[in-house]
Coordinates of C-alpha atoms in Angstrom, one line a residue:
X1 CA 252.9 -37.4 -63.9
X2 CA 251.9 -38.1 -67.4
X3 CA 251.2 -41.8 -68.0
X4 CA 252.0 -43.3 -71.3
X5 CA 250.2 -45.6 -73.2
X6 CA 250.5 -48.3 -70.7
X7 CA 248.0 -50.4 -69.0
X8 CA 250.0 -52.3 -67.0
X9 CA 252.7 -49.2 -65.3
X10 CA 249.0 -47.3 -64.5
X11 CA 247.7 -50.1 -62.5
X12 CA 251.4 -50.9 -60.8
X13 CA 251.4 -47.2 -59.8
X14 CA 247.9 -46.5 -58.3
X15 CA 248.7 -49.8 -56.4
X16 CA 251.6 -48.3 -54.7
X17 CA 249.9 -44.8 -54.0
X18 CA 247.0 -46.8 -52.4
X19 CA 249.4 -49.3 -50.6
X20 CA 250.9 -46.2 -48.9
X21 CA 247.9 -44.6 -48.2
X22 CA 246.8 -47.5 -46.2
X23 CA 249.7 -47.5 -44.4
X24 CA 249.5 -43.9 -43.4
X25 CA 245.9 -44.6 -42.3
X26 CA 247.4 -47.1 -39.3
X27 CA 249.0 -45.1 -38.1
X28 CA 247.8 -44.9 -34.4
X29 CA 246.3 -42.4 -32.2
X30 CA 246.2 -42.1 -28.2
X31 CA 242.8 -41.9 -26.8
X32 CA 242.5 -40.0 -23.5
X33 CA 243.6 -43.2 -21.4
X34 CA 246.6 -44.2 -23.8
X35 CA 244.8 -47.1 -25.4
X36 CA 245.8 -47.2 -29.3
X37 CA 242.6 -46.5 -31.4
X38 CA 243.0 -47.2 -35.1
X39 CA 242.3 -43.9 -37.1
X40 CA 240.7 -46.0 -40.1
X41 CA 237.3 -45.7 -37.9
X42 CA 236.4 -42.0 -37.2
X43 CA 236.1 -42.0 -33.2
X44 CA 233.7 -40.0 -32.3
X45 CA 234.0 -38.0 -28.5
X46 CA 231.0 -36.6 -26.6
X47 CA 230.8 -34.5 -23.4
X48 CA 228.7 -35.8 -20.3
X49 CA 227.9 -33.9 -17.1
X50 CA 226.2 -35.5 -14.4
X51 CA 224.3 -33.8 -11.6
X52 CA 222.9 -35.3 -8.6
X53 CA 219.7 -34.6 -6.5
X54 CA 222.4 -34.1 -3.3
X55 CA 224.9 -31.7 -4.9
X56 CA 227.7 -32.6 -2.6
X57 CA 228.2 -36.2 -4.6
X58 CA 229.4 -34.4 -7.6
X59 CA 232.7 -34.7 -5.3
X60 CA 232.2 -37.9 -4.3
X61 CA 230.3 -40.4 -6.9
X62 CA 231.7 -41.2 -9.8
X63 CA 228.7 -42.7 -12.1
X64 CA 229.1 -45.6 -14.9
X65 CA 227.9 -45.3 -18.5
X66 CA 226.9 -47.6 -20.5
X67 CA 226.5 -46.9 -24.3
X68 CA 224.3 -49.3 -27.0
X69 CA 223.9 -48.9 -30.8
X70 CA 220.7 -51.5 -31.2
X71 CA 222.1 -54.7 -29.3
X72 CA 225.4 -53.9 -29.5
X73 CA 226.9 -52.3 -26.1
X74 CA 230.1 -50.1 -27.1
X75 CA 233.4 -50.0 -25.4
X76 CA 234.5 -46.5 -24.3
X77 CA 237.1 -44.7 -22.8
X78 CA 236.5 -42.2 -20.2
X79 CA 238.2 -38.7 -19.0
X80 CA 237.3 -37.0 -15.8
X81 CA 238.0 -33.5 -16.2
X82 CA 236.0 -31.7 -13.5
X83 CA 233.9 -33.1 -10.5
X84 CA 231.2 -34.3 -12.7
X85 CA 232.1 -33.9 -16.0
X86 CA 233.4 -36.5 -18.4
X87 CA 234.9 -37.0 -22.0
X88 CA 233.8 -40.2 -23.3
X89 CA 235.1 -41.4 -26.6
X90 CA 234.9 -44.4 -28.8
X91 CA 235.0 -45.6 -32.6
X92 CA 232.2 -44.3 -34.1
X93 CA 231.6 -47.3 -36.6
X94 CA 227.9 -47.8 -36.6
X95 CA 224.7 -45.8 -38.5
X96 CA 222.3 -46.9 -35.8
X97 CA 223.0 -43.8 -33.6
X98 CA 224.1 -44.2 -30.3
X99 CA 222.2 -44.6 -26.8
X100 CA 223.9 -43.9 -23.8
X101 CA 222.6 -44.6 -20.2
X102 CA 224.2 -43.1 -16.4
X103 CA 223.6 -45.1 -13.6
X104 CA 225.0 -45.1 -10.1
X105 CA 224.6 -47.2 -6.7
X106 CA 221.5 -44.9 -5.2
X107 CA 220.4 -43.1 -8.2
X108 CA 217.9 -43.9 -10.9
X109 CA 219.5 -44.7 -14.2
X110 CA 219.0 -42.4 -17.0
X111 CA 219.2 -42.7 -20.8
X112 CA 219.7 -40.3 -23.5
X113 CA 220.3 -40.2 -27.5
X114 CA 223.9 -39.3 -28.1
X115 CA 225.1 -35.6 -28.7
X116 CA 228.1 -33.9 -28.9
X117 CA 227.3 -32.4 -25.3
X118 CA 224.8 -34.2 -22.3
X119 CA 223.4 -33.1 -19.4
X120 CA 222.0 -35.8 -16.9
X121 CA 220.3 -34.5 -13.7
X122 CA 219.9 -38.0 -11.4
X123 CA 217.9 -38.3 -9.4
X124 CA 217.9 -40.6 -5.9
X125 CA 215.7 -43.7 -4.9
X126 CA 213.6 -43.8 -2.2
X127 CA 216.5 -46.2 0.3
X128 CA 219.1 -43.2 -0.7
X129 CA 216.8 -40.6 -0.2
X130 CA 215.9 -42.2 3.3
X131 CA 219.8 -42.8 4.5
X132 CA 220.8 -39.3 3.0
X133 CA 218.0 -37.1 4.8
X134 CA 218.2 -38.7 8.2
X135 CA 222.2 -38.7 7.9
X136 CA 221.8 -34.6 7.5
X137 CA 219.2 -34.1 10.4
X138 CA 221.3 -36.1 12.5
X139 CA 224.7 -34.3 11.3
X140 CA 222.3 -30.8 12.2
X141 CA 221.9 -32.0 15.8
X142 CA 225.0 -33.9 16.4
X143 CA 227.6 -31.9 14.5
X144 CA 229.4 -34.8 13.4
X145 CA 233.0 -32.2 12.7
X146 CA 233.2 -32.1 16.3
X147 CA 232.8 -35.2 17.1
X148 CA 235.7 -37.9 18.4
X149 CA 234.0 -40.8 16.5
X150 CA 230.9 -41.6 14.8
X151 CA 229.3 -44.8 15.1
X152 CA 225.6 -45.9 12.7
X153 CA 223.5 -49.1 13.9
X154 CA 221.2 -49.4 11.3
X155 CA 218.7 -52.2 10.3
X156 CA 218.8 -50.8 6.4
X157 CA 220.5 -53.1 4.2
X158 CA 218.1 -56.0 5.4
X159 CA 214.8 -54.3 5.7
X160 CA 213.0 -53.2 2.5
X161 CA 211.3 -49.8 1.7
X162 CA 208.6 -49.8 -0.6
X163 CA 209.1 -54.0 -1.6
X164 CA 212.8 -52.9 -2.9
X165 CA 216.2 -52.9 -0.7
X166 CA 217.5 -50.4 1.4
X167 CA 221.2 -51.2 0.6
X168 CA 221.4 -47.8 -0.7
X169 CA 220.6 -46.2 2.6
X170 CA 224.2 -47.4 3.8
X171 CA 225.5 -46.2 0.4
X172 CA 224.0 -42.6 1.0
X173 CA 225.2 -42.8 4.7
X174 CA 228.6 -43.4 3.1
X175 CA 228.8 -40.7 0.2
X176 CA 227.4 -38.1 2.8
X177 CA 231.1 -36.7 3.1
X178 CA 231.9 -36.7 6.4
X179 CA 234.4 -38.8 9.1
X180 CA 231.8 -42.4 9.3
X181 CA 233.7 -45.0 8.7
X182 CA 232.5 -47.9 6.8
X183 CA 233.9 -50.0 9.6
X184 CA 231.8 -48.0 12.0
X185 CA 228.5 -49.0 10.4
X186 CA 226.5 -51.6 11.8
X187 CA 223.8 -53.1 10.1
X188 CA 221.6 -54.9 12.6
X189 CA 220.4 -58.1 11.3
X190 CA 216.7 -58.4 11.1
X191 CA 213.8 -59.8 8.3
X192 CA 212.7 -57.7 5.3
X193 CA 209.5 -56.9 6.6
X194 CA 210.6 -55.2 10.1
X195 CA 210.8 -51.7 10.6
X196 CA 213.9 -49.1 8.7
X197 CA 215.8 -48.1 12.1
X198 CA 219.0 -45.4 12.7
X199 CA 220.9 -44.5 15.4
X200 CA 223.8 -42.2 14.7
X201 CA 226.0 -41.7 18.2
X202 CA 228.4 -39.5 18.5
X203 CA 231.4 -39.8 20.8
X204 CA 233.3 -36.7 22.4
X205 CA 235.4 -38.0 25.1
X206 CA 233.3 -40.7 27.5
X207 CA 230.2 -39.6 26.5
X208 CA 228.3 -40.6 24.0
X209 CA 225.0 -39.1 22.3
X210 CA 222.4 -40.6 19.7
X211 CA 219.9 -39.7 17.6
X212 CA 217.6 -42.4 17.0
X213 CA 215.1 -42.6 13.8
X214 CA 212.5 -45.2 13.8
X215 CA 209.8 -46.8 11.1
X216 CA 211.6 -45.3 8.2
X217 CA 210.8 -41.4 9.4
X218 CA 212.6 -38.6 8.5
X219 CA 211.7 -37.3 12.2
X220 CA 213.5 -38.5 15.5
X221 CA 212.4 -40.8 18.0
X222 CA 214.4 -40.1 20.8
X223 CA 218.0 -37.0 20.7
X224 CA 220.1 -37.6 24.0
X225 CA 222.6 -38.8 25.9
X226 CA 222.5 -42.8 25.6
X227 CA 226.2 -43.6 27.8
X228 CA 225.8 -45.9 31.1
X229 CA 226.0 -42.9 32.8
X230 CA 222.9 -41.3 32.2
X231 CA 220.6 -41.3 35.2
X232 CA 217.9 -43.2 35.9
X233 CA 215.3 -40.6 35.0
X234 CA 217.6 -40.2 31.5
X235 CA 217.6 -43.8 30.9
X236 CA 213.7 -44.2 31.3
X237 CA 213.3 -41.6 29.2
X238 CA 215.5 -43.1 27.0
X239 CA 213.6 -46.9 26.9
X240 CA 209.7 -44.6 26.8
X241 CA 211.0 -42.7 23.4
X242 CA 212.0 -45.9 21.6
X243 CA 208.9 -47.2 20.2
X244 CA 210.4 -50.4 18.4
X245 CA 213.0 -53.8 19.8
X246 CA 215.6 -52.5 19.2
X247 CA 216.3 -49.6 22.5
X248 CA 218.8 -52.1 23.9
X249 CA 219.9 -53.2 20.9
X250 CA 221.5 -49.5 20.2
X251 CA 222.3 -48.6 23.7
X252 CA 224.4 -52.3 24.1
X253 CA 226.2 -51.5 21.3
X254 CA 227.1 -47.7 21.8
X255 CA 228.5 -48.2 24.9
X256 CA 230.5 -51.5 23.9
X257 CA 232.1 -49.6 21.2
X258 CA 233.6 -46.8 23.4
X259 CA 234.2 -49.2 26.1
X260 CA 237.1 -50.6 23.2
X261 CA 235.4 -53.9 22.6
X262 CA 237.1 -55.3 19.6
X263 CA 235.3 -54.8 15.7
X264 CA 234.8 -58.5 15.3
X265 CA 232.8 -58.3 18.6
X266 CA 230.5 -55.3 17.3
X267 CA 230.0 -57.4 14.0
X268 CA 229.1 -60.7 16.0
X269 CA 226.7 -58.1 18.2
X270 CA 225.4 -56.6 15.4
X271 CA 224.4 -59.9 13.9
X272 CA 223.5 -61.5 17.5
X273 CA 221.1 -58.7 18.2
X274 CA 222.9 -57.0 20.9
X275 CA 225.8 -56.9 23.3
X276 CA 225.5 -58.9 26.2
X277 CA 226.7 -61.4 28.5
X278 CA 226.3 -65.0 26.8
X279 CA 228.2 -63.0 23.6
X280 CA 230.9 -61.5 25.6
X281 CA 230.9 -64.9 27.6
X282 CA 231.3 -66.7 24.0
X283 CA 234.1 -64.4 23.1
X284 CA 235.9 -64.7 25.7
X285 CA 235.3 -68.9 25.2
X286 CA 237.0 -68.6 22.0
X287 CA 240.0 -66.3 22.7
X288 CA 240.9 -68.8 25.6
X289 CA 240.4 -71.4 23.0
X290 CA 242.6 -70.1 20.1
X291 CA 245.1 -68.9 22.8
X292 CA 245.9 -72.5 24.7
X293 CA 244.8 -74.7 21.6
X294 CA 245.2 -73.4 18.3
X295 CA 243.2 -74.0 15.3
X296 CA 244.4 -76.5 13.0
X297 CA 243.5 -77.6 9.1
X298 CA 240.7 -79.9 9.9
X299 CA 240.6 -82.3 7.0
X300 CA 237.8 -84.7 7.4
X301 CA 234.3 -82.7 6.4
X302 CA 232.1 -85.8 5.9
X303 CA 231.6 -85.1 2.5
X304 CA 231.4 -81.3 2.2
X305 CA 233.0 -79.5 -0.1
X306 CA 236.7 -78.0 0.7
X307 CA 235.3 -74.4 1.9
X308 CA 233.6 -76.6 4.6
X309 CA 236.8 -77.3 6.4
X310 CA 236.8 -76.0 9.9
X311 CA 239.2 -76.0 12.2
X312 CA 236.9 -77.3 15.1
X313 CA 234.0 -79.4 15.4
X314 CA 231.3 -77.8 18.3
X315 CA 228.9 -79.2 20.4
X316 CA 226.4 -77.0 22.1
X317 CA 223.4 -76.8 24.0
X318 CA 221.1 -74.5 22.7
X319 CA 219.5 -71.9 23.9
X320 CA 222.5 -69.2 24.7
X321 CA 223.6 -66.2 23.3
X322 CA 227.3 -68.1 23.4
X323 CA 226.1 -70.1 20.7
X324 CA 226.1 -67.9 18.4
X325 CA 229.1 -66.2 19.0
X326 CA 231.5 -69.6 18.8
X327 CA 229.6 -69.9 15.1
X328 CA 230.4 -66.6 14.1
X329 CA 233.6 -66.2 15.7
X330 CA 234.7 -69.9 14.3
X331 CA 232.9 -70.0 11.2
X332 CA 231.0 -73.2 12.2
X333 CA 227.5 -73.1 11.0
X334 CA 225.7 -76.5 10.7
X335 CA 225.7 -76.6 7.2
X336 CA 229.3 -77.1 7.6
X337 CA 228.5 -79.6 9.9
X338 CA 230.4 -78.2 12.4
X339 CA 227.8 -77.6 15.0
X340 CA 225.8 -80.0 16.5
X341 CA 223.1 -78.2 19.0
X342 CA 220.9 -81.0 21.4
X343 CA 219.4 -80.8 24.7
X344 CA 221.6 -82.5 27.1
X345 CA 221.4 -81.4 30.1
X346 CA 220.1 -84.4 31.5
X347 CA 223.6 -85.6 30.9
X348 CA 225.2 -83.2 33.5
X349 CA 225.6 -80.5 30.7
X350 CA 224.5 -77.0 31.0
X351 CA 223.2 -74.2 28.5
X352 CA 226.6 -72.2 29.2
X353 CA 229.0 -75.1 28.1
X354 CA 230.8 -75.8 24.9
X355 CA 232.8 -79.1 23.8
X356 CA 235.5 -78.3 20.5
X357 CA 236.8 -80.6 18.4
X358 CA 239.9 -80.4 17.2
X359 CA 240.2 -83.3 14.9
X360 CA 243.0 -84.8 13.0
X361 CA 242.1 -86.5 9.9
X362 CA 245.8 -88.0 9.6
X363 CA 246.5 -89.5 12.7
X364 CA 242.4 -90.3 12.9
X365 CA 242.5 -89.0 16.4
X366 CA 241.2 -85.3 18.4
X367 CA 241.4 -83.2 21.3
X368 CA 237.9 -82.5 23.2
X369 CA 237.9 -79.5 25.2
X370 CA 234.7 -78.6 27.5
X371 CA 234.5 -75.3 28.2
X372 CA 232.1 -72.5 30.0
X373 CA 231.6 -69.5 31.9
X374 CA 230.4 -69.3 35.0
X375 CA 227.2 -66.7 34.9
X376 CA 226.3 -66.6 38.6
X377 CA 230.3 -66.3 39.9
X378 CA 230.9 -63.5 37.3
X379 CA 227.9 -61.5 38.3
X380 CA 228.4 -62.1 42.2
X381 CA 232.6 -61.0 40.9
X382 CA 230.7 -57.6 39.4
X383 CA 228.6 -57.1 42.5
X384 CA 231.9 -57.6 44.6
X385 CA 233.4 -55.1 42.3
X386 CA 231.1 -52.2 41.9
X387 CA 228.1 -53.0 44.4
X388 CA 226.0 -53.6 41.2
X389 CA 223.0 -56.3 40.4
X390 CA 223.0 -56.8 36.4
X391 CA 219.7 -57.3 35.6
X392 CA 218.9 -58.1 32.0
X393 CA 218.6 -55.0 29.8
X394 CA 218.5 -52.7 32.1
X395 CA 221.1 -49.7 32.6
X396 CA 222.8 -51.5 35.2
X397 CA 223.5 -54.4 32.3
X398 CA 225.0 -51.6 30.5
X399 CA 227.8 -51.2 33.1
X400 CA 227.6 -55.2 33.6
X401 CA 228.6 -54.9 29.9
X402 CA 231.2 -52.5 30.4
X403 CA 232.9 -54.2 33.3
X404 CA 233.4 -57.7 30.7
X405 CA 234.5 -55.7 28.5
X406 CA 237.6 -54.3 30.4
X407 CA 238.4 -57.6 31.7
X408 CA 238.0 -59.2 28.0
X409 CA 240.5 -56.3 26.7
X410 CA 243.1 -57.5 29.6
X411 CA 242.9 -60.8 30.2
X412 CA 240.0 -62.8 28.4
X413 CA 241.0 -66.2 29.7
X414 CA 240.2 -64.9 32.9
X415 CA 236.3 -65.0 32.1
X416 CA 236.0 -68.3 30.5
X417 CA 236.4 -71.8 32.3
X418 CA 237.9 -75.2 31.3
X419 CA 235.9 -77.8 32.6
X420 CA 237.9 -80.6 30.5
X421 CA 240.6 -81.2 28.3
X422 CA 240.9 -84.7 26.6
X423 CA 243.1 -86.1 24.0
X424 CA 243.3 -89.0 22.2
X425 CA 239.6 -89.1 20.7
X426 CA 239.1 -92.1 19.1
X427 CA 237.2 -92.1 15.0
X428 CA 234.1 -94.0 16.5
X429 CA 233.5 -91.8 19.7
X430 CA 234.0 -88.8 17.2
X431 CA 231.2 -90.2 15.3
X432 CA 229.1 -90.8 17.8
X433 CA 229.2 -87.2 19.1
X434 CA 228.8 -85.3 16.0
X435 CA 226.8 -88.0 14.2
X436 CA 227.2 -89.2 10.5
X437 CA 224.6 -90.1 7.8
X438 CA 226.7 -92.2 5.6
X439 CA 228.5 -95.6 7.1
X440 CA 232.3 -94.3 7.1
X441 CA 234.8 -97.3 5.8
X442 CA 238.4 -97.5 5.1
X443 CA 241.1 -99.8 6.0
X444 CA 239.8 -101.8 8.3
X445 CA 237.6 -99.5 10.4
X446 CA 233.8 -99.6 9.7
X447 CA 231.2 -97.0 10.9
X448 CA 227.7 -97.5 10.7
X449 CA 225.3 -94.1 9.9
X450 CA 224.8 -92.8 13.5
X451 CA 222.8 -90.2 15.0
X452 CA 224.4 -87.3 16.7
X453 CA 224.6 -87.2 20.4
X454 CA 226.2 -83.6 21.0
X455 CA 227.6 -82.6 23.9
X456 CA 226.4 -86.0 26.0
X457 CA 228.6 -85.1 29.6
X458 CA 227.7 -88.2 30.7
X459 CA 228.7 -90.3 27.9
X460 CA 232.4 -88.6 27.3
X461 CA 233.3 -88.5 30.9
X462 CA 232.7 -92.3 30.8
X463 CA 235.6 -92.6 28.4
X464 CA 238.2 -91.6 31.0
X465 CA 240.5 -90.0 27.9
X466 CA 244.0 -88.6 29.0
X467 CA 244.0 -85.1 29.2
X468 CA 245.0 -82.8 27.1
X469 CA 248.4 -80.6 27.1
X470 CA 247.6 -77.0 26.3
X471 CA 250.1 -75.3 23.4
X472 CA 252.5 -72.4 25.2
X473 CA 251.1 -69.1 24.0
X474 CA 254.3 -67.8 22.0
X475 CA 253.0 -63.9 22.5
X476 CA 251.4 -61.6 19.6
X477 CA 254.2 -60.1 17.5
X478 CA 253.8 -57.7 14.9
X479 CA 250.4 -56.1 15.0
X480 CA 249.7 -53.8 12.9
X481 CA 248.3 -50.5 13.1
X482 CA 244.7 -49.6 11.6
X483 CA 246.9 -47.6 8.7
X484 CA 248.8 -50.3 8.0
X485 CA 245.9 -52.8 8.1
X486 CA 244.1 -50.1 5.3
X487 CA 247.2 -49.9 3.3
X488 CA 247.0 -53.6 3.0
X489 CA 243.3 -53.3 1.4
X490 CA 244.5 -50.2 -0.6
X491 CA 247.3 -52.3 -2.7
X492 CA 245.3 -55.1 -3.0
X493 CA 243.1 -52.9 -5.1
X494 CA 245.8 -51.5 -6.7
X495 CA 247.6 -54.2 -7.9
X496 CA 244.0 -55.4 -8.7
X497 CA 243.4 -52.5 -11.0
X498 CA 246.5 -52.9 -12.7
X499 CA 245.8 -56.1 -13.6
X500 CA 242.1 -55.6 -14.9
X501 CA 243.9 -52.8 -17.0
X502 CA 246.6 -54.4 -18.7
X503 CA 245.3 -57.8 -18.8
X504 CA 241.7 -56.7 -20.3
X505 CA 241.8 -53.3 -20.9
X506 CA 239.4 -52.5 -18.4
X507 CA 239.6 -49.6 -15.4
X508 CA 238.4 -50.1 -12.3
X509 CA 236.5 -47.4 -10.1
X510 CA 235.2 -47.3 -7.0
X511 CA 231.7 -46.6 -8.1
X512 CA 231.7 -49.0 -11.1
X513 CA 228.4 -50.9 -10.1
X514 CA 229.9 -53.9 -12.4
X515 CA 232.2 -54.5 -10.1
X516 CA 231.9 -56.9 -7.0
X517 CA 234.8 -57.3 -4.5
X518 CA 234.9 -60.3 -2.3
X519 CA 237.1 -61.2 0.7
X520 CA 237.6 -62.8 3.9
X521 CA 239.1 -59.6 5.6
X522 CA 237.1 -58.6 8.4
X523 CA 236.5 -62.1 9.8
X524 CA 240.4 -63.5 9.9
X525 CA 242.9 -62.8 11.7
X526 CA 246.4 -61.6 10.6
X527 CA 249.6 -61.2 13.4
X528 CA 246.7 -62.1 15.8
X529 CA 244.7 -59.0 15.0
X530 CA 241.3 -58.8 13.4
X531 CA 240.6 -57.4 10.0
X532 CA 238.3 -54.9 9.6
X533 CA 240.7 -52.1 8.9

């Protein structure tokens, strides 16, 4: 083109020429994960491989990254092309350089310089080491493939190893890559400073064996069968090898777990300590509860926050292992104020007996229902049945266990007794049972702060309140199967995904260790069934 002596057609036509350059250079690009990334800034793409100290979770980890230039953290996208290598790639806009760090639940983080091509080589902390050693020796001597069903009581995840947590022992027990479910690992609750405990138990039709690892070491305490059928040479055996608390603790639970006991049960155990009688006994309280008079929305919390609503309001005597079943079967803890624990037996009540609640705020009037179980006719019922004498912890208890169990699974009513059923609870003897701090005024009723007086037998029976009418059971319909209860779970994280993508660009893994999932499956109900699936 050959430009005349004129300013003005010069500037108009490099204008144009750079006007349609511009456009040309937004023009847009798809990245790896179909995001648009504008081709004005060079994008720059880097290789990363990541090997782990236990080869097998190449397969089965899939590790973050997070990449800085200075202070500035830089938003990727990333490729998985092979079981643990990745294509990472993002505008390249900065002449700092590049830092990019690999981190994953269990493994030490590591950070590098960016290159065109990295190699990290994690390696595992001391909790992962722990849970992934003792899960292979036990694997070597239990041959978890052949196995029915695998079950893990463990006390990591409370405990500490070194001063740091051992959550990533259930993390390695997890990855390891074989049939344990997370819904078959039981973390025993216990304090920071107690000893690192495993049992791994096996099941291969009714019997069950264990390999139990104490005190944090890599070497076993006690290989062998652990089922209430052993003998009684076995089972003393058995209590000698366990040097720690917890011998019954594993053995209880083992053997409720192929006796069918329900997952919520196991949880509650698991958190109680053990299985045994006053936690079947409060199980059983609460099914018979729920079955003849159904939660309702409690709305009066006395001044807690809406998560604080409960359905019932308990009053206990303290002292039983039913106590703390009805809180974590009914979500009542006393910082709910939902539980109110005294000694009042010199009212005519016993340790075994429970008064609910079942308040409405609306009509300012309740239900009290007193209920129990009856320890010395149940064990004179097993001894009737089998010719047995439970005594506490002891094999025999074991099969005591057992035998609940089986009744619970059939008929759970059967085990629990109600002692009364009242209606028509009045706002001031509500009040006076579970107590109240501040005076309670409206309309024209006027409580004074009172302290709380529990389950006093004397005291309510003094009120000669109509009894109660019990609710027909209408019959579970519509349970559903452990698939279809994982399915449920599986689209909620789908349609969670989805939305984290579209909505903010971001994708979801399940190893990202910035994300935190929280829900209330596991401890409710749906179609009657429990939620652990």
């Amino acid at each position: 083109m050959v430009v005349k002596n004129n300013g003005k057609r010069f500037v108009f036509i490099l204008l144009v020429v750079t006007l349609i350059a511009l456009m040309m250079g937004n023009v847009c690009a798809e990245d790896v994960n179909g995001t648009n990334v504008d081709t004005i800034t060079p994008t720059k793409s880097i290789n990363v491989d990541v090997n782990y100290e236990y080869a097998n979770d190449n397969n089965n980890v899939i590790p973050d990254f997070y990449i800085y230039s200075g202070e500035d953290k830089i938003e990727y996208n990333k490729e998985l092309v092979s079981s643990n290598r990745f294509v990472l790639t993002f505008k390249d806009n900065s002449s700092n350089g590049y830092n990019i760090t690999a981190l994953t639940a269990g493994y030490i983080s590591q950070s590098q310089i960016i290159s065109d091509s990295i190699t990290f080589n994690l390696k595992a902390n001391d909790a992962y080491k722990l849970g992934r050693d003792v899960t292979a020796d036990a694997d070597r001597l239990l041959d978890f493939k052949t196995a029915d069903d695998i079950l893990v009581v463990t006390t990591a995840g409370v405990t500490k190893l070194n001063g740091k947590s051992t959550e990533d022992a259930l993390e390695a027990i997890l990855n390891y890559g074989t049939k344990i479910k997370y819904s078959n690992v039981l973390m025993l609750r216990d304090t920071a400073v107690n000893p690192i405990d495993f049992a791994f138990i096996v099941k291969r039709g009714n019997e069950l064996k264990a390999v139990i690892y104490e005190n944090g070491s890599r070497s076993y305490s006690y290989l062998g069968t652990i089922s209430e059928n052993m003998t009684r040479e076995q089972w003393n055996n058995y209590i000698r090898s366990i040097h720690g608390q917890n011998a019954w603790s594993f053995a209880s639970l083992a053997n409720g777990w192929i006796a069918g006991v329900s997952r919520e049960v196991l949880q509650e155990a698991a958190f109680h300590g053990h299985i045994c009688e006053g936690t079947l006994g409060g199980y059983s309280i609460v099914k018979a509860l729920i079955k003849y008079y159904p939660p309702v929305q409690e709305t009066l919390t006395g001044g807690g926050s809406p998560a604080d609503v409960t359905s019932y309001k308990i009053l206990g005597v303290p002292g039983g292992s039913d106590d703390d079943a009805v809180l974590f079967f009914l979500d009542a803890t006393i910082g709910k104020t939902s539980y109110v624990g005294i000694d009042t037996t010199a009212t005519g009540a016993t340790e075994n007996m429970l008064g609910f609640i079942r308040w409405d705020a609306k009509s300012l009037s309740g239900d009290l229902i007193i209920m129990s179980f009856d320890s010395k006719k149940i064990k004179a019922d097993f001894k009737a049945e089998t010719g047995i004498n439970a005594d506490a912890g002891s094999l025999e208890e074991l099969k005591y266990c057992t035998w609940w169990i089986n009744k619970i699974n059939k008929n759970p009513e059967e085990l629990a007794t109600f002692l009364y059923e009242f209606t028509n609870l009045t706002e001031e003897q509500y009040y006076y049972l579970m107590g109240t701090a501040k005076s309670v005024v409206h309309g024209n009723v006027s409580i004074a702060p009172v302290e709380s007086h529990g389950l006093d037998l004397k005291y309510i029976l003094s009120l000669n309140l109509p009894k109660a009418t019990r609710t027909v059971p209408s019959g579970e319909s519509g349970l559903l199967s452990d698939e279809e209860m994982k399915n449920i779970g599986f689209e909620a994280y789908n349609k969670a995904s989805a939305i984290f993508k579209d909505e903010l660009n971001i994708n979801l893994g399940k190893d990202n260790v910035d994300l935190g999932i929280f829900t209330s499956a596991g401890y409710v109900y749906l179609n009657g069934k429990e939620t652990v699936a």
